[in-house]
Short mmCIF file of C-alpha atoms in Angstrom, two decimals:
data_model
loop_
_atom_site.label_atom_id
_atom_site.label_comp_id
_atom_site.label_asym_id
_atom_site.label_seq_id
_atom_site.Cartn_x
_atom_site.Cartn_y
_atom_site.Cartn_z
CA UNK Y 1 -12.19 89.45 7.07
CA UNK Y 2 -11.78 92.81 5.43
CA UNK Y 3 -13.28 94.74 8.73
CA UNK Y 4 -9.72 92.80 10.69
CA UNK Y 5 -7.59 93.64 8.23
CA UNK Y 6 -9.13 97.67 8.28
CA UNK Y 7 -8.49 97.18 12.70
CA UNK Y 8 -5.13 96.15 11.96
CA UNK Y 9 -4.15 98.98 9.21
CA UNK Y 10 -5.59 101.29 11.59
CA UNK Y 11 -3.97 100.41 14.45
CA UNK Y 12 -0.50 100.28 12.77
CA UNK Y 13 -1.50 103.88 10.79
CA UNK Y 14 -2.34 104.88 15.11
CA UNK Y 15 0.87 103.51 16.43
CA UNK Y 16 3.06 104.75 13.64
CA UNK Y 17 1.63 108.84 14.51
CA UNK Y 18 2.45 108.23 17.94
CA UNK Y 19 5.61 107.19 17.24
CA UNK Y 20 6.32 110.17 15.20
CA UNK Y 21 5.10 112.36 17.30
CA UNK Y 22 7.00 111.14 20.01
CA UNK Y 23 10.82 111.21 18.26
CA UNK Y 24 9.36 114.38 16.80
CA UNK Y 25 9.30 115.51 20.63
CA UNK Y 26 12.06 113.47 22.10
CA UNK Y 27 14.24 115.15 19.06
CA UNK Y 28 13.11 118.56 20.04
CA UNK Y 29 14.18 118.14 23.66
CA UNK Y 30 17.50 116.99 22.77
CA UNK Y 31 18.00 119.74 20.20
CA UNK Y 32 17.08 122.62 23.37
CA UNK Y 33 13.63 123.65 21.44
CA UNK Y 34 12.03 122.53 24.21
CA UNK Y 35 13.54 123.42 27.88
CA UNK Y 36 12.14 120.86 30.17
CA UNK Y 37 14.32 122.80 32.86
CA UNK Y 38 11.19 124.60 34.30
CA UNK Y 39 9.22 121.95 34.43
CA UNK Y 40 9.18 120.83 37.64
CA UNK Y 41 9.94 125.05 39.05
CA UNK Y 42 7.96 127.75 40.34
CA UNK Y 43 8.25 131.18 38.90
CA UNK Y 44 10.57 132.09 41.29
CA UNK Y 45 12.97 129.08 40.42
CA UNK Y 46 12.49 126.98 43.05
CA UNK Y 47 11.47 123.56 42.95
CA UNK Y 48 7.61 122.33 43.30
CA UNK Y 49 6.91 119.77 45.01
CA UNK Y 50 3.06 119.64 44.04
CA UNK Y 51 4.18 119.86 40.17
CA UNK Y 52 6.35 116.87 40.91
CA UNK Y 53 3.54 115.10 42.43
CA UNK Y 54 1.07 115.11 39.96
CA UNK Y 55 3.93 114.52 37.24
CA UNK Y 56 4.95 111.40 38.50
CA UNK Y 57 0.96 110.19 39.56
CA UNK Y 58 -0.61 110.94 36.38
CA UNK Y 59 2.86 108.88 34.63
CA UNK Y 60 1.64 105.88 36.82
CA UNK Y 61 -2.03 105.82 36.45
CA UNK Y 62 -1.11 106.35 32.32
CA UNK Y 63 1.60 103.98 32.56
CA UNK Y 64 -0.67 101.00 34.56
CA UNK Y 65 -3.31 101.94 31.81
CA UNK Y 66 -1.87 101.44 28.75
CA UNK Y 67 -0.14 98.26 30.08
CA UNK Y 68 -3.61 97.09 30.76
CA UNK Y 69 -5.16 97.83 27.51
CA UNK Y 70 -1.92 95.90 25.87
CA UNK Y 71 -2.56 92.98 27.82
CA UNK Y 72 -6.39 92.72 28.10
CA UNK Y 73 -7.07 93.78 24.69
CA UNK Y 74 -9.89 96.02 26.52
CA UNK Y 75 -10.14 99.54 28.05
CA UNK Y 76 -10.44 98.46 31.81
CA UNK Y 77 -13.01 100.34 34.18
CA UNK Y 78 -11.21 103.06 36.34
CA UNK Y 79 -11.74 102.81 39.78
CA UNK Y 80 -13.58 106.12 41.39
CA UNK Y 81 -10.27 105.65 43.79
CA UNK Y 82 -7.73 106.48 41.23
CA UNK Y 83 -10.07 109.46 40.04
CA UNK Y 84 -10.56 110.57 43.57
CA UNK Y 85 -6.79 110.24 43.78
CA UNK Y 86 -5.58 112.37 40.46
CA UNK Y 87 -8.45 115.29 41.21
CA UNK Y 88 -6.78 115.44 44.83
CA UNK Y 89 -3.24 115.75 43.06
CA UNK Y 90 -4.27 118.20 40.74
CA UNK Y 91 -5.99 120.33 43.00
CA UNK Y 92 -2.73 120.21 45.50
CA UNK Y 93 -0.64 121.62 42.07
CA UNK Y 94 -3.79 124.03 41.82
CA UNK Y 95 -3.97 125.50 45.13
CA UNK Y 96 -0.22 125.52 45.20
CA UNK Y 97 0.20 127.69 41.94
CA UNK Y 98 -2.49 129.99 43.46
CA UNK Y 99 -0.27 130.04 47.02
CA UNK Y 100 2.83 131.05 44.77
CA UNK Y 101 1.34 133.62 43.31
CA UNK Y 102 -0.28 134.93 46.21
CA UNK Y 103 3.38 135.44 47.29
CA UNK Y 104 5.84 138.24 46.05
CA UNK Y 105 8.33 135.79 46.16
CA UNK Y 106 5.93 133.40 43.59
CA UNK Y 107 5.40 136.41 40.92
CA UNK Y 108 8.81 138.65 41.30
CA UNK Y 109 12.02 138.37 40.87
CA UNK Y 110 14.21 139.66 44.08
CA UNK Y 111 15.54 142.50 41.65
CA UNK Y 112 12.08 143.43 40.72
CA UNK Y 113 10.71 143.11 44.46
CA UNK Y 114 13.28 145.79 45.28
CA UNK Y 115 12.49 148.16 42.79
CA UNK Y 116 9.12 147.80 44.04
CA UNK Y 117 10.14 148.63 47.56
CA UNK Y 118 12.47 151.49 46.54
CA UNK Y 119 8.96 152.58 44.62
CA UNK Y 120 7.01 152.35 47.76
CA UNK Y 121 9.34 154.14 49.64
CA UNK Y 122 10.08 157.42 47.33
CA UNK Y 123 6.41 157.82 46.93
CA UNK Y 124 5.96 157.48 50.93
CA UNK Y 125 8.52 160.09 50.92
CA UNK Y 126 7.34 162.58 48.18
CA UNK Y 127 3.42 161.55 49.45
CA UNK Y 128 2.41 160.32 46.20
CA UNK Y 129 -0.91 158.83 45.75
CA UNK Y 130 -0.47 156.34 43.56
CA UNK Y 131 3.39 155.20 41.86
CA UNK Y 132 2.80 153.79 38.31
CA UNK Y 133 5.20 152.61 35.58
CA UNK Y 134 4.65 152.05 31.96
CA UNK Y 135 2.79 148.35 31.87
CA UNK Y 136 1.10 149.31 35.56
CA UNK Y 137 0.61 150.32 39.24
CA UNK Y 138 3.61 149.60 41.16
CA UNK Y 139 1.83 150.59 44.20
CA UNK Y 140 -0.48 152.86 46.35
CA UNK Y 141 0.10 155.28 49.20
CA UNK Y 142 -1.21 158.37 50.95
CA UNK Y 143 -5.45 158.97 50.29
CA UNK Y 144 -6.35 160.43 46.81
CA UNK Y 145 -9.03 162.33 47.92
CA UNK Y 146 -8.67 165.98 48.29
CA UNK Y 147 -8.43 167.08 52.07
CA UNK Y 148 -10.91 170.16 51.22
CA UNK Y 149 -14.16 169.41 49.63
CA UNK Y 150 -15.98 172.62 49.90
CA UNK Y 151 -16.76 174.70 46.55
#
């Protein structure tokens, strides 16, 4: 008797943090702490398709799990499918991020690509090695090495 009663203060002590934490959250959304406005966007702005994938996948497979729990009373076996299936969407939102970044367009903004290119181009002009700024190398150009390397 005592251990059902202990289940049942736990479980209300379990569902009363949740739902704490989640006006806690929803509150901070509504009050612009939290900018969900990037959420679904690339560096560069644009939308992602993969992030929007594996938003609205792992929401289902969480979604059809808790619903499952609350009706079964038990934690239900996953099947090796729906595992196969989130590591595939992950890995598409992994290899995607890596893709963007691979990109100038995924890193830089079009401002900054241009100062890059106007970089590129004085030091082409002036022969530069190597054209730096304060936090690091913008980019490289002519060979380093001396052309005379007798003593």
């Amino acid at each position: 008797m005592t251990m059902g009663l202990m289940q049942t203060i736990c479980g209300y002590g379990v569902c009363l943090f949740m739902g704490l934490l989640c006006a806690t959250l929803l509150w901070f959304i509504w009050t612009d702490k939290i900018d969900l406005s990037k959420v679904l966007s690339e560096a560069n702005g644009s939308a992602s398709i993969s992030r929007l994938q594996l938003l609205i996948f792992t929401l289902v497979v969480a979604i059809s799990l808790f619903m499952m729990v609350e009706t079964n009373h038990v934690f239900p076996a996953i099947p090796d499918g729906i595992l196969t299936l989130l590591g595939i969407s992950a890995s598409t939102y992994a290899v995607g991020k890596g893709i963007s970044y691979s990109r100038d367009e995924g890193v830089t903004t079009p401002e900054e690509r241009a100062a890059v290119r106007n970089s590129a181009q004085q030091m082409s002009n002036t022969g530069a090695a190597v054209a730096a700024d304060a936090s690091n190398v913008v980019s490289s150009g002519a060979d380093p090495s001396p052309a005379n390397t007798n003593n």
